[in-house]
Amino acid sequence: HTQKTQLKTFLTEVWIQNLKTQLIDVLKTSGKGHFNIYVKSKEVYKQSKLQKLLKRVMLMLCDGLRDLCEQSTDQFVEMFYKQSLWEVESKSFNCVVNKHVDNQDCDLTIYRQPLMAIQLTASMQPHHESDKSIIERLNGQYVVGISPITEEPINLDEEKKEDDK
């Protein structure tokens, strides 16, 4: 929550003031002419205030995006770094001590959720109709790039009956 407040304060106060100041400075020193958006000549556009303004805005937006990406990457790396500071000591099967830098005051064991979790389920039955059609094609003919699983045809109906028993 604090980071959101800091970012909001930075964007509304500091960044906008810097943007205004720099744009006014560029426009004062950019030379003669007006902001003619209907210019058709490339040479005239290259010398115009409009081109200088748009280039400055583009560079400032790129700089702001770079800063935000850099901060986000630093925070992402910090998240993984903090998770890697765990020290696990297994004294016995019943006594496992977990220590972390955040928990120096007392020797509590802290359970933290894993960063990622994957659940795998093994099943011998096809999960989709396309699985059945692939097996039927394997039984009946040669499929390019796939060799037959067995020499005998696979009958899914018999396997279902055996599983039910």
PDB file of C-alpha atoms in Angstrom:
ATOM      1  CA  HIS A   1       0.000   0.000   0.000  1.00  0.00           C
ATOM      2  CA  THR A   2       2.892   2.356   0.790  1.00  0.00           C
ATOM      3  CA  GLN A   3       4.432   1.810  -2.644  1.00  0.00           C
ATOM      4  CA  LYS A   4       1.164   2.757  -4.341  1.00  0.00           C
ATOM      5  CA  THR A   5       0.998   5.954  -2.280  1.00  0.00           C
ATOM      6  CA  GLN A   6       4.618   6.797  -3.080  1.00  0.00           C
ATOM      7  CA  LEU A   7       4.068   6.149  -6.783  1.00  0.00           C
ATOM      8  CA  LYS A   8       0.896   8.256  -6.828  1.00  0.00           C
ATOM      9  CA  THR A   9       2.670  11.108  -5.032  1.00  0.00           C
ATOM     10  CA  PHE A  10       5.612  10.905  -7.438  1.00  0.00           C
ATOM     11  CA  LEU A  11       3.387  10.913 -10.528  1.00  0.00           C
ATOM     12  CA  THR A  12       1.046  13.694  -9.378  1.00  0.00           C
ATOM     13  CA  GLU A  13       3.604  16.055  -7.860  1.00  0.00           C
ATOM     14  CA  VAL A  14       7.192  15.493  -8.937  1.00  0.00           C
ATOM     15  CA  TRP A  15       6.786  13.945 -12.383  1.00  0.00           C
ATOM     16  CA  ILE A  16       4.132  16.370 -13.663  1.00  0.00           C
ATOM     17  CA  GLN A  17       6.100  19.412 -12.460  1.00  0.00           C
ATOM     18  CA  ASN A  18       9.284  18.111 -14.107  1.00  0.00           C
ATOM     19  CA  LEU A  19       7.364  17.417 -17.307  1.00  0.00           C
ATOM     20  CA  LYS A  20       5.873  20.932 -17.400  1.00  0.00           C
ATOM     21  CA  THR A  21       9.213  22.608 -16.691  1.00  0.00           C
ATOM     22  CA  GLN A  22      11.107  20.624 -19.326  1.00  0.00           C
ATOM     23  CA  LEU A  23       8.428  21.101 -21.987  1.00  0.00           C
ATOM     24  CA  ILE A  24       8.302  24.862 -21.402  1.00  0.00           C
ATOM     25  CA  ASP A  25      12.112  25.042 -21.639  1.00  0.00           C
ATOM     26  CA  VAL A  26      12.102  23.086 -24.909  1.00  0.00           C
ATOM     27  CA  LEU A  27       9.372  25.231 -26.412  1.00  0.00           C
ATOM     28  CA  LYS A  28      11.113  28.488 -25.446  1.00  0.00           C
ATOM     29  CA  THR A  29      14.403  27.457 -27.030  1.00  0.00           C
ATOM     30  CA  SER A  30      13.023  25.565 -30.034  1.00  0.00           C
ATOM     31  CA  GLY A  31      13.081  28.514 -32.415  1.00  0.00           C
ATOM     32  CA  LYS A  32      10.509  30.211 -34.591  1.00  0.00           C
ATOM     33  CA  GLY A  33       7.253  28.863 -35.918  1.00  0.00           C
ATOM     34  CA  HIS A  34       3.976  27.480 -34.715  1.00  0.00           C
ATOM     35  CA  PHE A  35       2.607  24.016 -33.996  1.00  0.00           C
ATOM     36  CA  ASN A  36       1.244  23.376 -37.478  1.00  0.00           C
ATOM     37  CA  ILE A  37      -0.103  19.809 -37.584  1.00  0.00           C
ATOM     38  CA  TYR A  38      -0.959  20.097 -41.292  1.00  0.00           C
ATOM     39  CA  VAL A  39       2.656  20.406 -42.496  1.00  0.00           C
ATOM     40  CA  LYS A  40       3.220  18.253 -45.582  1.00  0.00           C
ATOM     41  CA  SER A  41       6.923  18.924 -46.158  1.00  0.00           C
ATOM     42  CA  LYS A  42       9.327  16.634 -44.307  1.00  0.00           C
ATOM     43  CA  GLU A  43      12.064  19.290 -44.179  1.00  0.00           C
ATOM     44  CA  VAL A  44       9.713  21.871 -42.648  1.00  0.00           C
ATOM     45  CA  TYR A  45       8.453  19.302 -40.098  1.00  0.00           C
ATOM     46  CA  LYS A  46      12.030  18.434 -39.035  1.00  0.00           C
ATOM     47  CA  GLN A  47      12.623  22.106 -38.143  1.00  0.00           C
ATOM     48  CA  SER A  48       9.222  22.708 -36.501  1.00  0.00           C
ATOM     49  CA  LYS A  49       8.352  23.106 -32.841  1.00  0.00           C
ATOM     50  CA  LEU A  50       5.821  20.297 -33.175  1.00  0.00           C
ATOM     51  CA  GLN A  51       8.509  17.766 -34.069  1.00  0.00           C
ATOM     52  CA  LYS A  52      10.675  18.886 -31.150  1.00  0.00           C
ATOM     53  CA  LEU A  53       7.712  18.714 -28.762  1.00  0.00           C
ATOM     54  CA  LEU A  54       6.678  15.238 -29.894  1.00  0.00           C
ATOM     55  CA  LYS A  55      10.243  13.963 -29.709  1.00  0.00           C
ATOM     56  CA  ARG A  56      10.638  15.316 -26.162  1.00  0.00           C
ATOM     57  CA  VAL A  57       7.334  13.762 -25.050  1.00  0.00           C
ATOM     58  CA  MET A  58       8.315  10.432 -26.603  1.00  0.00           C
ATOM     59  CA  LEU A  59      11.698  10.430 -24.843  1.00  0.00           C
ATOM     60  CA  MET A  60      10.114  11.329 -21.498  1.00  0.00           C
ATOM     61  CA  LEU A  61       7.536   8.543 -21.838  1.00  0.00           C
ATOM     62  CA  CYS A  62      10.285   6.058 -22.707  1.00  0.00           C
ATOM     63  CA  ASP A  63      12.286   7.185 -19.679  1.00  0.00           C
ATOM     64  CA  GLY A  64       9.267   6.829 -17.395  1.00  0.00           C
ATOM     65  CA  LEU A  65       8.515   3.353 -18.743  1.00  0.00           C
ATOM     66  CA  ARG A  66      12.156   2.332 -18.287  1.00  0.00           C
ATOM     67  CA  ASP A  67      12.099   3.487 -14.653  1.00  0.00           C
ATOM     68  CA  LEU A  68       8.874   1.580 -13.942  1.00  0.00           C
ATOM     69  CA  CYS A  69      10.225  -1.593 -15.576  1.00  0.00           C
ATOM     70  CA  GLU A  70      13.472  -1.314 -13.631  1.00  0.00           C
ATOM     71  CA  GLN A  71      11.631  -0.917 -10.309  1.00  0.00           C
ATOM     72  CA  SER A  72       9.294  -3.800 -11.125  1.00  0.00           C
ATOM     73  CA  THR A  73      12.212  -6.068 -12.017  1.00  0.00           C
ATOM     74  CA  ASP A  74      14.049  -5.150  -8.811  1.00  0.00           C
ATOM     75  CA  GLN A  75      10.963  -5.961  -6.739  1.00  0.00           C
ATOM     76  CA  PHE A  76      10.497  -9.273  -8.577  1.00  0.00           C
ATOM     77  CA  VAL A  77      14.114 -10.297  -7.898  1.00  0.00           C
ATOM     78  CA  GLU A  78      13.766  -9.201  -4.257  1.00  0.00           C
ATOM     79  CA  MET A  79      10.691 -11.440  -3.871  1.00  0.00           C
ATOM     80  CA  PHE A  80      12.668 -14.513  -4.986  1.00  0.00           C
ATOM     81  CA  TYR A  81      15.689 -13.502  -2.919  1.00  0.00           C
ATOM     82  CA  LYS A  82      13.646 -13.243   0.286  1.00  0.00           C
ATOM     83  CA  GLN A  83      12.129 -16.676  -0.326  1.00  0.00           C
ATOM     84  CA  SER A  84      15.599 -18.163  -0.767  1.00  0.00           C
ATOM     85  CA  LEU A  85      16.816 -16.995   2.663  1.00  0.00           C
ATOM     86  CA  TRP A  86      15.126 -19.883   4.471  1.00  0.00           C
ATOM     87  CA  GLU A  87      17.380 -22.177   6.482  1.00  0.00           C
ATOM     88  CA  VAL A  88      15.866 -25.580   7.178  1.00  0.00           C
ATOM     89  CA  GLU A  89      17.468 -27.779   9.809  1.00  0.00           C
ATOM     90  CA  SER A  90      16.156 -31.304  10.229  1.00  0.00           C
ATOM     91  CA  LYS A  91      17.064 -32.523  13.727  1.00  0.00           C
ATOM     92  CA  SER A  92      14.867 -35.619  13.435  1.00  0.00           C
ATOM     93  CA  PHE A  93      11.778 -36.781  11.590  1.00  0.00           C
ATOM     94  CA  ASN A  94       9.594 -35.029  14.147  1.00  0.00           C
ATOM     95  CA  CYS A  95      11.683 -31.878  14.649  1.00  0.00           C
ATOM     96  CA  VAL A  96      12.315 -29.619  11.671  1.00  0.00           C
ATOM     97  CA  VAL A  97      13.389 -26.025  12.347  1.00  0.00           C
ATOM     98  CA  ASN A  98      12.741 -23.337   9.729  1.00  0.00           C
ATOM     99  CA  LYS A  99      14.640 -20.078  10.134  1.00  0.00           C
ATOM    100  CA  HIS A 100      14.305 -16.902   8.126  1.00  0.00           C
ATOM    101  CA  VAL A 101      15.874 -13.452   8.281  1.00  0.00           C
ATOM    102  CA  ASP A 102      12.433 -11.899   8.874  1.00  0.00           C
ATOM    103  CA  ASN A 103      12.027 -14.031  11.999  1.00  0.00           C
ATOM    104  CA  GLN A 104      15.157 -13.350  14.091  1.00  0.00           C
ATOM    105  CA  ASP A 105      13.386 -12.429  17.348  1.00  0.00           C
ATOM    106  CA  CYS A 106      11.830 -15.807  18.053  1.00  0.00           C
ATOM    107  CA  ASP A 107      12.370 -19.300  16.800  1.00  0.00           C
ATOM    108  CA  LEU A 108       8.923 -19.739  15.267  1.00  0.00           C
ATOM    109  CA  THR A 109       8.301 -21.900  12.274  1.00  0.00           C
ATOM    110  CA  ILE A 110       6.607 -19.843   9.593  1.00  0.00           C
ATOM    111  CA  TYR A 111       4.740 -21.511   6.776  1.00  0.00           C
ATOM    112  CA  ARG A 112       4.748 -19.462   3.622  1.00  0.00           C
ATOM    113  CA  GLN A 113       2.762 -20.355   0.565  1.00  0.00           C
ATOM    114  CA  PRO A 114       4.839 -21.652  -2.342  1.00  0.00           C
ATOM    115  CA  LEU A 115       5.446 -19.270  -5.218  1.00  0.00           C
ATOM    116  CA  MET A 116       4.054 -21.768  -7.723  1.00  0.00           C
ATOM    117  CA  ALA A 117       2.143 -25.031  -7.391  1.00  0.00           C
ATOM    118  CA  ILE A 118       1.519 -27.661 -10.039  1.00  0.00           C
ATOM    119  CA  GLN A 119      -0.827 -30.595  -9.589  1.00  0.00           C
ATOM    120  CA  LEU A 120      -0.429 -33.616 -11.863  1.00  0.00           C
ATOM    121  CA  THR A 121      -3.021 -36.351 -12.178  1.00  0.00           C
ATOM    122  CA  ALA A 122      -2.236 -39.702 -13.789  1.00  0.00           C
ATOM    123  CA  SER A 123      -5.020 -41.611 -15.471  1.00  0.00           C
ATOM    124  CA  MET A 124      -5.018 -44.507 -17.883  1.00  0.00           C
ATOM    125  CA  GLN A 125      -8.327 -43.461 -19.458  1.00  0.00           C
ATOM    126  CA  PRO A 126      -8.525 -40.894 -22.258  1.00  0.00           C
ATOM    127  CA  HIS A 127      -9.766 -37.520 -21.063  1.00  0.00           C
ATOM    128  CA  HIS A 128     -11.128 -36.257 -24.332  1.00  0.00           C
ATOM    129  CA  GLU A 129     -12.804 -37.636 -27.450  1.00  0.00           C
ATOM    130  CA  SER A 130      -9.746 -36.688 -29.516  1.00  0.00           C
ATOM    131  CA  ASP A 131      -7.651 -39.096 -27.392  1.00  0.00           C
ATOM    132  CA  LYS A 132      -9.970 -41.949 -28.404  1.00  0.00           C
ATOM    133  CA  SER A 133      -9.752 -41.025 -32.067  1.00  0.00           C
ATOM    134  CA  ILE A 134      -5.944 -40.968 -31.925  1.00  0.00           C
ATOM    135  CA  ILE A 135      -5.873 -44.450 -30.383  1.00  0.00           C
ATOM    136  CA  GLU A 136      -8.357 -45.733 -32.979  1.00  0.00           C
ATOM    137  CA  ARG A 137      -6.205 -44.285 -35.772  1.00  0.00           C
ATOM    138  CA  LEU A 138      -3.131 -45.917 -34.246  1.00  0.00           C
ATOM    139  CA  ASN A 139      -4.935 -49.263 -34.172  1.00  0.00           C
ATOM    140  CA  GLY A 140      -6.141 -49.027 -37.755  1.00  0.00           C
ATOM    141  CA  GLN A 141      -3.405 -47.347 -39.731  1.00  0.00           C
ATOM    142  CA  TYR A 142       0.016 -45.759 -39.727  1.00  0.00           C
ATOM    143  CA  VAL A 143       0.112 -42.162 -38.460  1.00  0.00           C
ATOM    144  CA  VAL A 144       3.085 -40.085 -39.623  1.00  0.00           C
ATOM    145  CA  GLY A 145       5.537 -39.412 -36.787  1.00  0.00           C
ATOM    146  CA  ILE A 146       3.844 -41.773 -34.290  1.00  0.00           C
ATOM    147  CA  SER A 147       4.739 -45.428 -33.863  1.00  0.00           C
ATOM    148  CA  PRO A 148       2.146 -47.907 -32.585  1.00  0.00           C
ATOM    149  CA  ILE A 149       2.110 -48.391 -28.812  1.00  0.00           C
ATOM    150  CA  THR A 150       1.579 -52.156 -28.959  1.00  0.00           C
ATOM    151  CA  GLU A 151       1.198 -54.796 -31.605  1.00  0.00           C
ATOM    152  CA  GLU A 152      -2.304 -55.611 -30.353  1.00  0.00           C
ATOM    153  CA  PRO A 153      -5.246 -53.254 -30.909  1.00  0.00           C
ATOM    154  CA  ILE A 154      -6.306 -51.259 -27.857  1.00  0.00           C
ATOM    155  CA  ASN A 155      -9.960 -51.627 -26.896  1.00  0.00           C
ATOM    156  CA  LEU A 156     -11.071 -48.872 -24.533  1.00  0.00           C
ATOM    157  CA  ASP A 157     -14.421 -50.491 -23.764  1.00  0.00           C
ATOM    158  CA  GLU A 158     -12.749 -53.580 -22.259  1.00  0.00           C
ATOM    159  CA  GLU A 159     -10.503 -51.432 -20.045  1.00  0.00           C
ATOM    160  CA  LYS A 160     -13.517 -49.572 -18.671  1.00  0.00           C
ATOM    161  CA  LYS A 161     -15.225 -52.856 -17.783  1.00  0.00           C
ATOM    162  CA  GLU A 162     -12.079 -54.097 -15.987  1.00  0.00           C
ATOM    163  CA  ASP A 163     -11.776 -50.826 -14.024  1.00  0.00           C
ATOM    164  CA  ASP A 164     -15.412 -51.051 -12.915  1.00  0.00           C
ATOM    165  CA  LYS A 165     -14.833 -54.511 -11.418  1.00  0.00           C
TER     166      LYS A 165
END
